[in-house]
Amino acid sequence: MKKKFINKKEAKSLITKLGDEFAVVKNPVYIHPEFELYPLAKKIKTVDKLVAAVMDMDGTTTTTELLCIHSLEFMVRKFSGKIDTQTWKGLNPKEDYPHIIGNSTTKHVEYLITKYSKSFKKNEVIKSFLFAAAWTLIFGKDNQRKSEVVMNLKSFNCQDLITDEYFKKIINLTTLLDEDKEQLSDYLFNKYKNYFSSLGFNDYVRLGIDVYYQRYHEILERIRLGESKFIAEELFGDPHKHLIEAMPGIPVMLPMIKGLVIEHHDLFFDYLLKAYEHKTGKTFSLTNLEKARKNFIELCQKFQVSPIKTAIVTSSIFYEADIVLREVFKVISNELNNLLPDSDFKRNLLKKFSDYNFYYDAIVTANDSSEIRLKPHRDLYSIALFKLNVAKEDFNKVIGFEDSESGTIAIRAAGIGLSIAVPFAETSGHNLKAATYVCKGGLPEVILKYNMFVNSK
Ligand SMILES: [Mg+2]
């Protein structure tokens, strides 16, 4: 195709050549055009050999959705002034969760603003935004986030907040107590409330994003400092609740695809089996069980001969991914430590999991792209394939894992035909039509029932 500008008829004929299935990806309201059309890679049912695995972080590798949902709900609570569960029950899992998991933060916030803006109180919105902005500038660790906050302050002419004397005093504190928070909120609100004459939908979205991130990052920072137990108690009333865990099967699948499961196959297999039975409530018949065991050992041996490249592909920003992956690799190490008897094999394996950078060949986050190009757009997965140096003719030897609708679309939009959905409770309401397979039994099912879609010879 040499022409650079074509008419509708020519465009139609070109699009037809691109494939049989397309995804319609709606853009945020401030973007032209209203939507993009993505030709999707043809679904691939099985492969003879895999060369790479690309996978989502939240909801696929780890369970951080709990904290994200909490932070989104917190934003709605702040904007409406309904802080406790007596004044508002909270988000509706069935109705709301499909719209606030797995997409970009902008889309999640847009949905909530559209649905709940009737209950918002302008003064509460302004107050919570000003506090979130100040907190981000003082305690935030992500520079991109800080510059977005400054941009939002500028759009309301409040940028002198940064040079304010009171603000400068706070900047020297290492942490804010509840009464400090209240004082700061009141002070900023009284000083700047009149700068916000009228607020439109886009303003609500931008301010909502800042309030969401402030809450989420404040929690992550405390996790980084080792305060997980206190947060679990404060937010969920249970100090033993793990805020960040590995998704079922992850502690086996990750070492397996890197060819690291070379001993104790039975222990790894039984671990997977338990996870499968727990997740599905189903059991294997004796014949199927022995077949699955034999296949599992063969699969481990295949990966031992040809380990595959791996990438995490997340719409989260790097700051978040870094803390979450550190935490989840600690959890994986712990689980492997409990699973295996002491040996050189175990020590070598644990070394590999002492730092996620030893393990992954690429980490792709929202910082590698832009907020307007996150999943379901193909960009993050295309960047991952590029970083892993997978040739285009090998895209049909790549497997992608996602728990959400937009993620499964993004995988196929990037040219990967083996797009596996591993939904869990929070994403069970998603439309997963774009996925090649939907495995409700998660990764244990992918391995035990489907042999990771690798043909066994
Ligand atoms: Mg996800």
Tab-separated table of C-alpha atoms and ligand atoms in Angstrom:
chain	number	residue	atom	x	y	z
A	1	MET	CA	0.000	0.000	0.000
A	2	LYS	CA	1.752	3.112	-1.209
A	3	LYS	CA	-1.010	5.678	-0.812
A	4	LYS	CA	-1.034	7.635	2.422
A	5	PHE	CA	-4.527	9.102	2.120
A	6	ILE	CA	-7.465	7.015	1.035
A	7	ASN	CA	-11.229	7.304	0.835
A	8	LYS	CA	-13.765	5.311	2.819
A	9	LYS	CA	-14.170	2.644	0.151
A	10	GLU	CA	-10.444	2.004	-0.044
A	11	ALA	CA	-10.246	2.023	3.760
A	12	LYS	CA	-12.991	-0.596	3.924
A	13	SER	CA	-11.143	-2.870	1.542
A	14	LEU	CA	-7.899	-2.434	3.487
A	15	ILE	CA	-9.556	-3.168	6.821
A	16	THR	CA	-11.108	-6.327	5.397
A	17	LYS	CA	-7.622	-7.628	4.674
A	18	LEU	CA	-6.552	-7.147	8.286
A	19	GLY	CA	-8.620	-9.941	9.757
A	20	ASP	CA	-11.967	-11.487	10.550
A	21	GLU	CA	-12.425	-10.250	14.088
A	22	PHE	CA	-12.079	-6.712	15.450
A	23	ALA	CA	-12.259	-5.048	18.832
A	24	VAL	CA	-13.956	-1.676	19.226
A	25	VAL	CA	-11.987	0.307	21.772
A	26	LYS	CA	-13.666	3.417	23.045
A	27	ASN	CA	-11.423	6.424	23.682
A	28	PRO	CA	-11.683	8.845	26.622
A	29	VAL	CA	-13.964	11.792	25.820
A	30	TYR	CA	-11.085	14.193	25.095
A	31	ILE	CA	-9.592	12.000	22.354
A	32	HIS	CA	-10.279	11.997	18.616
A	33	PRO	CA	-11.717	9.756	17.247
A	34	GLU	CA	-14.468	8.343	19.432
A	35	PHE	CA	-13.115	4.782	19.064
A	36	GLU	CA	-10.380	2.666	17.490
A	37	LEU	CA	-10.860	-0.551	15.579
A	38	TYR	CA	-8.297	-3.248	16.297
A	39	PRO	CA	-7.877	-6.255	14.055
A	40	LEU	CA	-7.405	-9.222	16.363
A	41	ALA	CA	-4.916	-12.027	15.803
A	42	LYS	CA	-6.572	-15.262	14.754
A	43	LYS	CA	-7.213	-17.521	17.731
A	44	ILE	CA	-4.663	-20.311	18.061
A	45	LYS	CA	-5.824	-23.446	19.844
A	46	THR	CA	-2.518	-25.232	20.492
A	47	VAL	CA	1.199	-24.811	19.802
A	48	ASP	CA	4.057	-27.239	19.254
A	49	LYS	CA	6.447	-25.010	21.108
A	50	LEU	CA	6.236	-21.840	23.194
A	51	VAL	CA	8.895	-19.115	23.036
A	52	ALA	CA	7.459	-16.551	25.450
A	53	ALA	CA	4.790	-15.903	28.065
A	54	VAL	CA	3.421	-12.410	28.600
A	55	MET	CA	1.140	-11.779	31.518
A	56	ASP	CA	-0.819	-9.203	33.361
A	57	MET	CA	0.052	-8.325	36.961
A	58	ASP	CA	-3.071	-7.354	38.936
A	59	GLY	CA	-5.560	-10.201	39.077
A	60	THR	CA	-3.433	-12.602	37.016
A	61	THR	CA	-0.095	-12.762	38.820
A	62	THR	CA	-1.166	-11.114	42.070
A	63	THR	CA	-4.237	-10.139	44.036
A	64	THR	CA	-4.000	-6.373	44.301
A	65	GLU	CA	-7.518	-5.776	42.980
A	66	LEU	CA	-8.709	-5.629	46.580
A	67	LEU	CA	-6.619	-2.514	47.206
A	68	CYS	CA	-7.486	-0.876	43.873
A	69	ILE	CA	-11.203	-1.371	44.448
A	70	HIS	CA	-10.840	-0.046	47.974
A	71	SER	CA	-9.069	3.079	46.662
A	72	LEU	CA	-11.686	3.695	43.953
A	73	GLU	CA	-14.483	3.334	46.483
A	74	PHE	CA	-12.575	5.693	48.770
A	75	MET	CA	-12.610	8.310	45.982
A	76	VAL	CA	-16.417	8.083	45.651
A	77	ARG	CA	-16.774	8.241	49.451
A	78	LYS	CA	-14.583	11.336	49.661
A	79	PHE	CA	-16.413	13.129	46.834
A	80	SER	CA	-19.817	12.426	48.347
A	81	GLY	CA	-18.789	12.894	51.984
A	82	LYS	CA	-20.203	9.442	52.800
A	83	ILE	CA	-17.184	8.054	54.570
A	84	ASP	CA	-18.635	5.152	56.574
A	85	THR	CA	-20.678	2.125	55.547
A	86	GLN	CA	-23.714	3.399	57.446
A	87	THR	CA	-24.132	6.386	55.117
A	88	TRP	CA	-23.253	4.376	52.003
A	89	LYS	CA	-22.939	0.607	51.635
A	90	GLY	CA	-20.210	0.944	49.037
A	91	LEU	CA	-19.704	-0.235	45.472
A	92	ASN	CA	-21.912	-2.935	44.042
A	93	PRO	CA	-19.671	-5.906	43.118
A	94	LYS	CA	-21.987	-7.281	40.446
A	95	GLU	CA	-22.768	-3.988	38.733
A	96	ASP	CA	-19.613	-1.982	39.318
A	97	TYR	CA	-16.660	-4.385	39.367
A	98	PRO	CA	-16.725	-5.279	35.641
A	99	HIS	CA	-16.220	-1.552	34.922
A	100	ILE	CA	-13.506	-0.797	37.450
A	101	ILE	CA	-11.098	-3.692	37.006
A	102	GLY	CA	-8.691	-4.328	34.178
A	103	ASN	CA	-9.005	-1.048	32.299
A	104	SER	CA	-7.016	2.149	32.597
A	105	THR	CA	-7.482	4.213	35.745
A	106	THR	CA	-9.074	6.976	33.650
A	107	LYS	CA	-11.765	4.588	32.409
A	108	HIS	CA	-12.411	3.255	35.923
A	109	VAL	CA	-12.790	6.753	37.320
A	110	GLU	CA	-14.930	7.903	34.361
A	111	TYR	CA	-17.335	5.061	35.041
A	112	LEU	CA	-17.650	5.895	38.741
A	113	ILE	CA	-18.066	9.629	38.119
A	114	THR	CA	-20.833	8.932	35.587
A	115	LYS	CA	-22.610	6.586	37.949
A	116	TYR	CA	-22.197	8.344	41.286
A	117	SER	CA	-21.789	12.072	40.497
A	118	LYS	CA	-25.332	12.832	41.676
A	119	SER	CA	-24.212	12.157	45.232
A	120	PHE	CA	-21.066	14.330	44.978
A	121	LYS	CA	-20.737	17.526	47.007
A	122	LYS	CA	-18.630	20.187	45.328
A	123	ASN	CA	-16.902	21.285	48.527
A	124	GLU	CA	-15.972	17.695	49.408
A	125	VAL	CA	-14.564	17.202	45.911
A	126	ILE	CA	-12.389	20.316	46.174
A	127	LYS	CA	-11.247	19.492	49.697
A	128	SER	CA	-10.298	15.917	48.928
A	129	PHE	CA	-8.496	16.903	45.739
A	130	LEU	CA	-6.427	19.611	47.464
A	131	PHE	CA	-5.381	17.182	50.169
A	132	ALA	CA	-4.517	14.472	47.608
A	133	ALA	CA	-2.492	16.993	45.606
A	134	ALA	CA	-0.535	18.161	48.659
A	135	TRP	CA	0.106	14.584	49.840
A	136	THR	CA	1.316	13.529	46.394
A	137	LEU	CA	3.718	16.460	46.193
A	138	ILE	CA	5.073	15.864	49.690
A	139	PHE	CA	5.128	12.070	50.038
A	140	GLY	CA	4.570	10.745	46.510
A	141	LYS	CA	7.425	8.739	44.989
A	142	ASP	CA	6.424	8.810	41.342
A	143	ASN	CA	7.566	11.878	39.405
A	144	GLN	CA	5.060	11.473	36.600
A	145	ARG	CA	2.250	11.472	39.166
A	146	LYS	CA	3.664	14.631	40.731
A	147	SER	CA	3.793	16.453	37.407
A	148	GLU	CA	0.197	15.435	36.661
A	149	VAL	CA	-0.878	16.858	40.010
A	150	VAL	CA	0.978	20.105	39.290
A	151	MET	CA	-0.744	20.247	35.891
A	152	ASN	CA	-4.140	19.881	37.567
A	153	LEU	CA	-3.309	22.553	40.155
A	154	LYS	CA	-2.264	24.884	37.337
A	155	SER	CA	-5.506	24.329	35.482
A	156	PHE	CA	-7.285	25.821	38.510
A	157	ASN	CA	-4.607	28.462	39.090
A	158	CYS	CA	-3.690	26.978	42.466
A	159	GLN	CA	-0.048	26.250	41.677
A	160	ASP	CA	1.156	28.665	44.367
A	161	LEU	CA	0.144	25.917	46.831
A	162	ILE	CA	3.684	24.609	46.336
A	163	THR	CA	5.263	27.765	47.704
A	164	ASP	CA	2.710	28.261	50.475
A	165	GLU	CA	4.295	28.697	53.922
A	166	TYR	CA	2.037	26.165	55.642
A	167	PHE	CA	2.718	23.622	52.900
A	168	LYS	CA	6.452	24.213	53.268
A	169	LYS	CA	6.220	23.461	56.983
A	170	ILE	CA	4.448	20.149	56.339
A	171	ILE	CA	7.035	19.139	53.742
A	172	ASN	CA	9.567	18.515	56.507
A	173	LEU	CA	7.374	15.926	58.232
A	174	THR	CA	8.019	12.257	57.557
A	175	THR	CA	4.428	11.220	58.067
A	176	LEU	CA	1.005	12.798	58.616
A	177	LEU	CA	-1.117	11.932	61.634
A	178	ASP	CA	-4.901	12.011	61.221
A	179	GLU	CA	-5.139	15.436	62.872
A	180	ASP	CA	-2.384	16.802	60.580
A	181	LYS	CA	-4.368	15.547	57.608
A	182	GLU	CA	-7.505	17.300	58.784
A	183	GLN	CA	-5.694	20.542	59.504
A	184	LEU	CA	-4.001	20.508	56.121
A	185	SER	CA	-7.291	19.744	54.352
A	186	ASP	CA	-9.115	22.579	56.124
A	187	TYR	CA	-6.315	25.055	55.542
A	188	LEU	CA	-6.031	24.324	51.814
A	189	PHE	CA	-9.780	24.290	51.341
A	190	ASN	CA	-10.270	27.691	53.003
A	191	LYS	CA	-7.467	29.210	51.006
A	192	TYR	CA	-8.299	27.808	47.573
A	193	LYS	CA	-11.994	26.890	47.511
A	194	ASN	CA	-12.919	29.954	45.430
A	195	TYR	CA	-10.501	29.000	42.649
A	196	PHE	CA	-12.855	26.213	41.584
A	197	SER	CA	-15.781	28.098	40.090
A	198	SER	CA	-17.477	25.321	38.171
A	199	LEU	CA	-16.554	21.680	37.724
A	200	GLY	CA	-17.384	19.701	34.584
A	201	PHE	CA	-17.207	15.966	33.937
A	202	ASN	CA	-13.562	16.113	32.813
A	203	ASP	CA	-12.599	18.040	35.953
A	204	TYR	CA	-14.251	15.444	38.164
A	205	VAL	CA	-12.346	12.712	36.339
A	206	ARG	CA	-8.968	14.427	36.682
A	207	LEU	CA	-9.483	15.256	40.342
A	208	GLY	CA	-10.882	11.773	40.982
A	209	ILE	CA	-7.757	10.187	39.505
A	210	ASP	CA	-5.571	12.200	41.893
A	211	VAL	CA	-7.669	11.203	44.918
A	212	TYR	CA	-7.609	7.529	43.867
A	213	TYR	CA	-3.847	7.455	43.361
A	214	GLN	CA	-3.178	9.252	46.632
A	215	ARG	CA	-5.077	6.613	48.593
A	216	TYR	CA	-3.576	3.668	46.680
A	217	HIS	CA	-0.025	4.991	46.947
A	218	GLU	CA	-0.381	5.781	50.637
A	219	ILE	CA	-1.349	2.130	51.205
A	220	LEU	CA	1.444	0.811	48.958
A	221	GLU	CA	3.994	2.939	50.745
A	222	ARG	CA	2.929	1.451	54.072
A	223	ILE	CA	3.172	-2.050	52.581
A	224	ARG	CA	6.685	-1.198	51.447
A	225	LEU	CA	7.489	-0.174	55.004
A	226	GLY	CA	6.228	-3.537	56.282
A	227	GLU	CA	2.906	-2.357	57.727
A	228	SER	CA	0.703	-4.833	55.842
A	229	LYS	CA	-0.832	-6.276	58.998
A	230	PHE	CA	-1.939	-2.887	60.335
A	231	ILE	CA	-3.527	-1.938	57.016
A	232	ALA	CA	-5.317	-5.290	56.759
A	233	GLU	CA	-6.746	-4.701	60.228
A	234	GLU	CA	-7.713	-1.079	59.506
A	235	LEU	CA	-9.315	-1.648	56.107
A	236	PHE	CA	-10.675	-5.169	56.274
A	237	GLY	CA	-10.852	-5.883	60.011
A	238	ASP	CA	-8.496	-8.860	59.704
A	239	PRO	CA	-4.756	-8.495	60.440
A	240	HIS	CA	-4.079	-11.899	58.869
A	241	LYS	CA	-5.647	-11.039	55.538
A	242	HIS	CA	-2.912	-10.957	52.888
A	243	LEU	CA	-3.235	-7.730	50.936
A	244	ILE	CA	-1.025	-8.967	48.125
A	245	GLU	CA	-0.835	-12.665	47.326
A	246	ALA	CA	0.227	-14.750	44.351
A	247	MET	CA	-2.674	-15.975	42.223
A	248	PRO	CA	-3.255	-19.761	42.353
A	249	GLY	CA	-0.640	-21.729	40.412
A	250	ILE	CA	1.810	-18.827	40.040
A	251	PRO	CA	4.429	-20.296	42.456
A	252	VAL	CA	4.620	-23.364	40.179
A	253	MET	CA	4.084	-21.893	36.742
A	254	LEU	CA	6.767	-19.224	37.018
A	255	PRO	CA	9.646	-21.616	37.865
A	256	MET	CA	8.266	-24.212	35.444
A	257	ILE	CA	8.326	-22.061	32.295
A	258	LYS	CA	11.881	-20.976	33.119
A	259	GLY	CA	12.925	-24.630	33.181
A	260	LEU	CA	13.638	-24.506	36.915
A	261	VAL	CA	11.379	-27.363	38.021
A	262	ILE	CA	13.920	-30.153	37.656
A	263	GLU	CA	13.360	-32.023	40.923
A	264	HIS	CA	10.452	-32.854	43.231
A	265	HIS	CA	7.938	-32.925	40.388
A	266	ASP	CA	5.462	-34.688	42.652
A	267	LEU	CA	5.497	-31.876	45.209
A	268	PHE	CA	4.931	-29.243	42.535
A	269	PHE	CA	2.211	-31.350	40.936
A	270	ASP	CA	0.376	-31.925	44.219
A	271	TYR	CA	0.573	-28.197	44.967
A	272	LEU	CA	-1.095	-27.426	41.623
A	273	LEU	CA	-3.680	-30.118	42.102
A	274	LYS	CA	-4.648	-28.751	45.503
A	275	ALA	CA	-4.944	-25.245	44.044
A	276	TYR	CA	-7.086	-26.594	41.191
A	277	GLU	CA	-9.429	-28.485	43.508
A	278	HIS	CA	-9.707	-25.506	45.824
A	279	LYS	CA	-10.529	-23.097	42.985
A	280	THR	CA	-12.956	-25.289	41.045
A	281	GLY	CA	-14.359	-27.652	43.659
A	282	LYS	CA	-13.698	-30.422	41.104
A	283	THR	CA	-11.421	-33.449	41.306
A	284	PHE	CA	-9.619	-35.493	38.643
A	285	SER	CA	-10.557	-39.120	38.027
A	286	LEU	CA	-7.729	-41.533	38.796
A	287	THR	CA	-6.963	-42.153	35.118
A	288	ASN	CA	-6.957	-38.445	34.300
A	289	LEU	CA	-4.860	-37.749	37.347
A	290	GLU	CA	-2.067	-40.077	36.260
A	291	LYS	CA	-2.231	-38.684	32.725
A	292	ALA	CA	-1.998	-35.123	34.067
A	293	ARG	CA	0.948	-36.084	36.273
A	294	LYS	CA	2.808	-37.654	33.345
A	295	ASN	CA	2.083	-34.616	31.131
A	296	PHE	CA	3.201	-32.238	33.845
A	297	ILE	CA	6.579	-33.941	34.199
A	298	GLU	CA	7.032	-33.964	30.413
A	299	LEU	CA	6.123	-30.292	30.240
A	300	CYS	CA	8.649	-29.427	32.962
A	301	GLN	CA	11.295	-31.329	30.984
A	302	LYS	CA	10.417	-29.485	27.786
A	303	PHE	CA	10.846	-26.134	29.500
A	304	GLN	CA	14.073	-27.356	31.065
A	305	VAL	CA	15.425	-27.913	27.539
A	306	SER	CA	13.907	-24.661	26.190
A	307	PRO	CA	12.995	-22.156	28.886
A	308	ILE	CA	10.814	-19.327	27.608
A	309	LYS	CA	11.044	-15.582	27.939
A	310	THR	CA	8.666	-13.896	30.345
A	311	ALA	CA	7.258	-10.417	30.756
A	312	ILE	CA	4.891	-8.694	33.136
A	313	VAL	CA	2.593	-6.342	31.250
A	314	THR	CA	0.618	-4.007	33.456
A	315	SER	CA	-1.422	-0.825	33.145
A	316	SER	CA	-0.155	0.098	36.607
A	317	ILE	CA	2.635	2.649	36.833
A	318	PHE	CA	6.162	1.418	37.607
A	319	TYR	CA	6.114	2.679	41.193
A	320	GLU	CA	3.112	0.443	41.926
A	321	ALA	CA	4.406	-2.553	39.970
A	322	ASP	CA	7.739	-2.392	41.784
A	323	ILE	CA	6.193	-2.554	45.265
A	324	VAL	CA	3.594	-5.161	44.282
A	325	LEU	CA	6.115	-7.446	42.549
A	326	ARG	CA	8.594	-7.205	45.429
A	327	GLU	CA	5.837	-8.182	47.830
A	328	VAL	CA	4.512	-11.032	45.696
A	329	PHE	CA	7.989	-12.462	45.106
A	330	LYS	CA	8.417	-12.578	48.876
A	331	VAL	CA	5.167	-14.538	49.051
A	332	ILE	CA	6.263	-16.914	46.255
A	333	SER	CA	9.631	-17.498	47.958
A	334	ASN	CA	7.828	-18.323	51.177
A	335	GLU	CA	5.515	-20.782	49.476
A	336	LEU	CA	8.384	-22.508	47.662
A	337	ASN	CA	10.336	-22.596	50.905
A	338	ASN	CA	7.453	-24.372	52.642
A	339	LEU	CA	6.842	-26.704	49.720
A	340	LEU	CA	10.350	-28.066	49.244
A	341	PRO	CA	12.780	-29.927	51.513
A	342	ASP	CA	16.193	-28.393	52.107
A	343	SER	CA	18.599	-28.971	49.224
A	344	ASP	CA	20.883	-27.173	46.776
A	345	PHE	CA	18.049	-27.296	44.283
A	346	LYS	CA	15.803	-25.382	46.669
A	347	ARG	CA	18.485	-22.821	47.530
A	348	ASN	CA	19.159	-22.127	43.841
A	349	LEU	CA	15.465	-21.805	43.109
A	350	LEU	CA	14.902	-19.398	45.990
A	351	LYS	CA	17.825	-17.288	44.806
A	352	LYS	CA	16.051	-16.839	41.482
A	353	PHE	CA	12.976	-15.593	43.356
A	354	SER	CA	14.798	-13.271	45.746
A	355	ASP	CA	14.390	-10.409	43.260
A	356	TYR	CA	11.829	-10.149	40.476
A	357	ASN	CA	14.509	-8.624	38.224
A	358	PHE	CA	16.389	-11.957	38.287
A	359	TYR	CA	13.275	-13.599	37.020
A	360	TYR	CA	11.490	-11.448	34.412
A	361	ASP	CA	13.041	-10.627	31.046
A	362	ALA	CA	10.879	-7.517	30.738
A	363	ILE	CA	8.644	-5.409	32.954
A	364	VAL	CA	6.243	-3.260	30.941
A	365	THR	CA	4.202	-0.683	32.839
A	366	ALA	CA	2.063	2.364	32.133
A	367	ASN	CA	5.280	4.432	32.278
A	368	ASP	CA	6.403	2.770	29.028
A	369	SER	CA	3.385	4.217	27.249
A	370	SER	CA	0.785	6.830	28.051
A	371	GLU	CA	-2.455	6.789	30.015
A	372	ILE	CA	-4.400	7.054	26.744
A	373	ARG	CA	-2.718	4.007	25.221
A	374	LEU	CA	-3.129	1.445	27.996
A	375	LYS	CA	-5.092	-1.814	27.706
A	376	PRO	CA	-7.300	-2.617	25.797
A	377	HIS	CA	-4.963	-0.858	23.322
A	378	ARG	CA	-2.259	-3.146	22.022
A	379	ASP	CA	0.712	-0.941	22.954
A	380	LEU	CA	1.879	-2.482	26.232
A	381	TYR	CA	1.857	-6.001	24.773
A	382	SER	CA	3.530	-4.816	21.557
A	383	ILE	CA	6.236	-3.159	23.674
A	384	ALA	CA	6.654	-6.406	25.638
A	385	LEU	CA	7.107	-8.451	22.445
A	386	PHE	CA	9.657	-5.909	21.260
A	387	LYS	CA	11.538	-5.906	24.580
A	388	LEU	CA	11.582	-9.713	24.621
A	389	ASN	CA	12.878	-9.632	21.046
A	390	VAL	CA	10.205	-12.008	19.763
A	391	ALA	CA	10.179	-12.013	15.966
A	392	LYS	CA	6.831	-11.346	14.313
A	393	GLU	CA	6.717	-14.814	12.785
A	394	ASP	CA	6.989	-16.219	16.315
A	395	PHE	CA	3.993	-14.316	17.732
A	396	ASN	CA	2.047	-17.553	17.235
A	397	LYS	CA	4.366	-19.228	19.766
A	398	VAL	CA	3.566	-16.750	22.528
A	399	ILE	CA	1.011	-17.295	25.271
A	400	GLY	CA	-0.691	-14.375	27.018
A	401	PHE	CA	-2.554	-14.423	30.333
A	402	GLU	CA	-5.131	-11.923	31.547
A	403	ASP	CA	-8.011	-11.816	33.993
A	404	SER	CA	-10.005	-9.028	32.360
A	405	GLU	CA	-11.890	-8.188	29.181
A	406	SER	CA	-9.633	-5.337	28.142
A	407	GLY	CA	-6.508	-7.397	28.806
A	408	THR	CA	-7.617	-10.337	26.680
A	409	ILE	CA	-8.388	-7.892	23.849
A	410	ALA	CA	-4.997	-6.180	24.197
A	411	ILE	CA	-3.176	-9.517	23.872
A	412	ARG	CA	-4.901	-10.400	20.607
A	413	ALA	CA	-4.687	-6.825	19.316
A	414	ALA	CA	-0.898	-7.151	19.694
A	415	GLY	CA	-0.932	-10.171	17.390
A	416	ILE	CA	-0.956	-12.997	19.944
A	417	GLY	CA	-3.531	-15.666	19.080
A	418	LEU	CA	-3.223	-17.627	22.315
A	419	SER	CA	-4.976	-15.276	24.733
A	420	ILE	CA	-5.921	-17.039	27.948
A	421	ALA	CA	-8.438	-15.595	30.371
A	422	VAL	CA	-7.989	-16.652	33.982
A	423	PRO	CA	-10.869	-14.783	35.630
A	424	PHE	CA	-11.333	-14.728	39.383
A	425	ALA	CA	-14.202	-13.647	41.603
A	426	GLU	CA	-13.788	-9.928	40.889
A	427	THR	CA	-13.609	-10.334	37.086
A	428	SER	CA	-16.138	-13.142	36.731
A	429	GLY	CA	-18.647	-10.648	35.297
A	430	HIS	CA	-16.343	-9.614	32.433
A	431	ASN	CA	-17.114	-10.318	28.794
A	432	LEU	CA	-14.228	-12.603	27.874
A	433	LYS	CA	-15.234	-13.274	24.277
A	434	ALA	CA	-11.875	-12.093	22.943
A	435	ALA	CA	-10.061	-14.822	24.870
A	436	THR	CA	-9.057	-18.002	23.062
A	437	TYR	CA	-9.785	-19.963	26.229
A	438	VAL	CA	-11.501	-18.999	29.453
A	439	CYS	CA	-10.052	-21.075	32.291
A	440	LYS	CA	-12.131	-20.550	35.401
A	441	GLY	CA	-9.799	-22.937	37.215
A	442	GLY	CA	-7.004	-20.398	36.654
A	443	LEU	CA	-3.391	-21.328	35.964
A	444	PRO	CA	-3.706	-24.756	37.658
A	445	GLU	CA	-6.327	-25.618	35.032
A	446	VAL	CA	-4.134	-24.206	32.240
A	447	ILE	CA	-1.341	-26.580	33.259
A	448	LEU	CA	-3.154	-29.676	34.499
A	449	LYS	CA	-6.026	-29.803	32.030
A	450	TYR	CA	-4.582	-28.098	28.962
A	451	ASN	CA	-0.855	-28.802	29.244
A	452	MET	CA	-0.379	-25.056	28.659
A	453	PHE	CA	-1.824	-25.673	25.179
A	454	VAL	CA	1.444	-27.319	24.099
A	455	ASN	CA	0.856	-30.404	21.940
A	456	SER	CA	2.261	-33.469	23.634
A	457	LYS	CA	3.916	-35.821	21.249
B	1	MG	MG	-5.773	-7.643	35.642
